[in-house]
Amino acid sequence: MRVRAYLESKKNLAGSACGVAGLGLSLAGVAGSYWPVVVAGLYGAGALIAPPDVPVKPDPPDLSEELGVLREDFARLREYLDEVELPPAAGGKLSELLELYGALLDPGWVADVLAGDAESVHVLSRAIRQDLPDCVDAYNRARWWNRLTPGTESPERHLERQLSVLYDEAERLTAALRDADTRRQQTHTTYLEDRGRS
């Protein structure tokens, strides 16, 4: 594979062209008995001065497709959470968080705005695929251990704090998307006003 890539490279093509020129000089009698050295030297010089082949940059992932997969993962997460027994305070915060995630992922113009921001998609993806399931799983495990060693810090308290942090993160993400839309509207207003003046 590497040999084929080199044979098709700019360096090999430039070197071959110079080598053919050297062969032409040898046939014209300019190089004499040193013709192999001249052909090889011109090939090497051509290969050295040719620009290197630049690998083609991979296309960025299609964030709309990523959101489709994330919706499926979110549906599976909701099924998992429906089977988990949570304390009332944490359950209320979890419901608010899931409602916010659902609104962001709901197909439509909000999801289109979200798909335009790779960092926001990453934050939401990490929260749904990793952070939230880890919070609930850690709570379930810690609750069992807490029964064996009472007096340690309450797993319920940790879960509430974790859910609050995730909710704050989701609110910041929503505010950033809203601000981006607001800036877009302001920019369009400025453009129309400037166009009207000219």
Short mmCIF file of C-alpha atoms in Angstrom, two decimals:
data_model
loop_
_atom_site.label_atom_id
_atom_site.label_comp_id
_atom_site.label_asym_id
_atom_site.label_seq_id
_atom_site.Cartn_x
_atom_site.Cartn_y
_atom_site.Cartn_z
CA MET A 1 0.00 0.00 0.00
CA ARG A 2 2.82 2.40 0.89
CA VAL A 3 4.70 1.49 -2.30
CA ARG A 4 1.63 2.26 -4.39
CA ALA A 5 1.11 5.54 -2.54
CA TYR A 6 4.73 6.54 -3.24
CA LEU A 7 4.47 5.56 -6.92
CA GLU A 8 1.46 7.88 -7.25
CA SER A 9 3.02 10.69 -5.19
CA LYS A 10 4.10 14.10 -6.50
CA LYS A 11 7.67 13.39 -5.43
CA ASN A 12 7.88 10.23 -7.57
CA LEU A 13 6.23 11.90 -10.56
CA ALA A 14 8.55 14.93 -10.38
CA GLY A 15 11.58 12.68 -9.91
CA SER A 16 10.53 10.49 -12.83
CA ALA A 17 10.07 13.52 -15.08
CA CYS A 18 13.57 14.76 -14.19
CA GLY A 19 14.97 11.24 -14.65
CA VAL A 20 13.44 11.07 -18.15
CA ALA A 21 15.02 14.46 -18.91
CA GLY A 22 18.35 13.03 -17.72
CA LEU A 23 17.83 10.01 -19.99
CA GLY A 24 17.19 12.43 -22.87
CA LEU A 25 20.43 14.25 -22.11
CA SER A 26 22.26 10.91 -22.04
CA LEU A 27 20.85 9.95 -25.45
CA ALA A 28 21.93 13.34 -26.78
CA GLY A 29 25.46 12.47 -25.66
CA VAL A 30 25.75 15.14 -22.97
CA ALA A 31 26.22 12.76 -20.01
CA GLY A 32 28.62 10.32 -21.66
CA SER A 33 29.51 7.23 -19.67
CA TYR A 34 28.15 8.79 -16.47
CA TRP A 35 24.56 8.65 -17.71
CA PRO A 36 23.32 6.40 -14.84
CA VAL A 37 24.62 8.91 -12.28
CA VAL A 38 23.01 11.81 -14.19
CA VAL A 39 19.62 10.05 -14.45
CA ALA A 40 19.68 9.03 -10.77
CA GLY A 41 20.82 12.50 -9.69
CA LEU A 42 18.12 14.26 -11.67
CA TYR A 43 15.50 11.82 -10.32
CA GLY A 44 16.67 12.56 -6.76
CA ALA A 45 16.71 16.32 -7.36
CA GLY A 46 13.17 16.21 -8.77
CA ALA A 47 11.94 14.13 -5.86
CA LEU A 48 13.51 16.55 -3.37
CA ILE A 49 12.09 19.76 -4.85
CA ALA A 50 8.56 18.43 -5.38
CA PRO A 51 6.04 19.50 -2.71
CA PRO A 52 4.98 16.72 -0.38
CA ASP A 53 1.57 15.11 -0.73
CA VAL A 54 -0.77 16.47 1.90
CA PRO A 55 -3.19 13.88 3.30
CA VAL A 56 -6.84 14.72 2.79
CA LYS A 57 -8.40 16.06 5.97
CA PRO A 58 -11.27 13.84 7.11
CA ASP A 59 -14.74 15.35 6.93
CA PRO A 60 -16.15 16.38 10.29
CA PRO A 61 -18.88 14.11 11.61
CA ASP A 62 -22.44 14.95 10.66
CA LEU A 63 -23.83 16.32 13.92
CA SER A 64 -27.43 15.77 12.79
CA GLU A 65 -26.71 12.03 12.56
CA GLU A 66 -24.94 12.19 15.92
CA LEU A 67 -28.06 13.76 17.45
CA GLY A 68 -30.19 10.95 16.00
CA VAL A 69 -27.99 8.36 17.71
CA LEU A 70 -27.99 10.46 20.89
CA ARG A 71 -31.82 10.48 20.89
CA GLU A 72 -31.78 6.67 20.83
CA ASP A 73 -29.28 6.61 23.72
CA PHE A 74 -31.46 9.08 25.63
CA ALA A 75 -34.51 6.84 25.16
CA ARG A 76 -32.53 3.87 26.55
CA LEU A 77 -31.35 6.02 29.47
CA ARG A 78 -34.96 6.95 30.30
CA GLU A 79 -35.92 3.26 30.28
CA TYR A 80 -33.06 2.55 32.69
CA LEU A 81 -34.03 5.45 34.96
CA ASP A 82 -37.66 4.31 35.06
CA GLU A 83 -36.49 1.12 36.79
CA VAL A 84 -34.38 2.91 39.41
CA GLU A 85 -35.77 3.89 42.81
CA LEU A 86 -34.63 7.41 43.72
CA PRO A 87 -35.36 9.63 46.74
CA PRO A 88 -38.10 12.24 46.13
CA ALA A 89 -35.81 15.29 46.09
CA ALA A 90 -33.43 13.70 43.60
CA GLY A 91 -36.36 12.35 41.57
CA GLY A 92 -37.76 15.87 41.16
CA LYS A 93 -34.40 17.29 40.02
CA LEU A 94 -33.94 14.33 37.69
CA SER A 95 -37.35 14.97 36.11
CA GLU A 96 -36.41 18.62 35.45
CA LEU A 97 -33.08 17.55 33.96
CA LEU A 98 -34.65 14.94 31.69
CA GLU A 99 -37.25 17.44 30.54
CA LEU A 100 -34.50 19.90 29.58
CA TYR A 101 -32.50 17.21 27.75
CA GLY A 102 -35.64 16.09 25.94
CA ALA A 103 -36.42 19.65 24.83
CA LEU A 104 -32.89 20.09 23.45
CA LEU A 105 -33.03 16.78 21.57
CA ASP A 106 -36.58 17.15 20.27
CA PRO A 107 -36.41 17.15 16.45
CA GLY A 108 -36.98 20.62 15.06
CA TRP A 109 -35.32 23.98 14.93
CA VAL A 110 -33.83 23.74 18.45
CA ALA A 111 -32.05 20.52 17.51
CA ASP A 112 -30.88 22.23 14.31
CA VAL A 113 -29.35 25.04 16.38
CA LEU A 114 -27.75 22.43 18.65
CA ALA A 115 -26.37 20.54 15.63
CA GLY A 116 -24.56 23.73 14.60
CA ASP A 117 -22.41 23.69 17.74
CA ALA A 118 -20.10 20.68 18.07
CA GLU A 119 -19.05 21.60 21.62
CA SER A 120 -22.67 21.70 22.82
CA VAL A 121 -23.37 18.33 21.22
CA HIS A 122 -20.30 16.94 22.98
CA VAL A 123 -21.41 18.31 26.37
CA LEU A 124 -24.93 16.91 25.98
CA SER A 125 -23.62 13.58 24.71
CA ARG A 126 -21.23 13.20 27.65
CA ALA A 127 -23.98 14.05 30.13
CA ILE A 128 -26.46 11.54 28.65
CA ARG A 129 -24.07 8.71 27.88
CA GLN A 130 -21.73 8.95 30.84
CA ASP A 131 -22.38 11.49 33.59
CA LEU A 132 -26.04 10.86 34.40
CA PRO A 133 -25.85 7.03 34.27
CA ASP A 134 -22.71 7.15 36.43
CA CYS A 135 -24.46 9.36 39.01
CA VAL A 136 -27.39 6.99 39.37
CA ASP A 137 -25.22 3.87 39.37
CA ALA A 138 -22.87 5.33 42.00
CA TYR A 139 -25.90 6.25 44.13
CA ASN A 140 -27.28 2.70 43.97
CA ARG A 141 -23.94 1.20 44.95
CA ALA A 142 -23.21 3.71 47.72
CA ARG A 143 -26.68 3.25 49.18
CA TRP A 144 -26.00 -0.47 49.63
CA TRP A 145 -22.63 0.20 51.30
CA ASN A 146 -24.20 2.89 53.49
CA ARG A 147 -26.50 0.27 54.99
CA LEU A 148 -23.44 -1.67 56.16
CA THR A 149 -21.62 1.36 57.55
CA PRO A 150 -24.17 3.91 58.76
CA GLY A 151 -23.00 7.38 59.73
CA THR A 152 -21.14 8.16 56.53
CA GLU A 153 -22.24 10.99 54.25
CA SER A 154 -25.62 10.34 52.68
CA PRO A 155 -25.56 8.97 49.10
CA GLU A 156 -28.84 10.84 48.53
CA ARG A 157 -27.10 14.14 49.26
CA HIS A 158 -24.34 13.35 46.76
CA LEU A 159 -26.87 12.40 44.10
CA GLU A 160 -28.80 15.65 44.62
CA ARG A 161 -25.60 17.67 44.30
CA GLN A 162 -24.57 15.80 41.15
CA LEU A 163 -27.97 16.28 39.53
CA SER A 164 -27.87 19.99 40.41
CA VAL A 165 -24.47 20.33 38.73
CA LEU A 166 -25.73 18.56 35.61
CA TYR A 167 -28.85 20.74 35.56
CA ASP A 168 -26.76 23.91 35.85
CA GLU A 169 -24.56 22.67 32.99
CA ALA A 170 -27.63 22.02 30.83
CA GLU A 171 -28.99 25.49 31.62
CA ARG A 172 -25.66 27.08 30.62
CA LEU A 173 -25.72 25.09 27.38
CA THR A 174 -29.29 26.24 26.68
CA ALA A 175 -28.37 29.87 27.44
CA ALA A 176 -25.38 29.69 25.10
CA LEU A 177 -27.56 28.38 22.27
CA ARG A 178 -30.16 31.08 22.97
CA ASP A 179 -27.43 33.77 22.96
CA ALA A 180 -26.11 32.49 19.63
CA ASP A 181 -29.59 32.83 18.12
CA THR A 182 -29.94 36.31 19.63
CA ARG A 183 -26.59 37.39 18.16
CA ARG A 184 -27.65 35.98 14.79
CA GLN A 185 -30.83 38.07 14.92
CA GLN A 186 -28.91 41.21 15.95
CA THR A 187 -26.40 40.67 13.14
CA HIS A 188 -29.20 40.35 10.62
CA THR A 189 -30.81 43.55 11.92
CA THR A 190 -27.50 45.40 11.55
CA TYR A 191 -27.05 44.01 8.04
CA LEU A 192 -30.54 45.16 6.99
CA GLU A 193 -30.04 48.62 8.52
CA ASP A 194 -26.66 49.02 6.79
CA ARG A 195 -28.13 47.89 3.50
CA GLY A 196 -30.97 50.40 3.89
CA ARG A 197 -28.51 53.27 4.37
CA SER A 198 -26.47 52.50 1.23
#
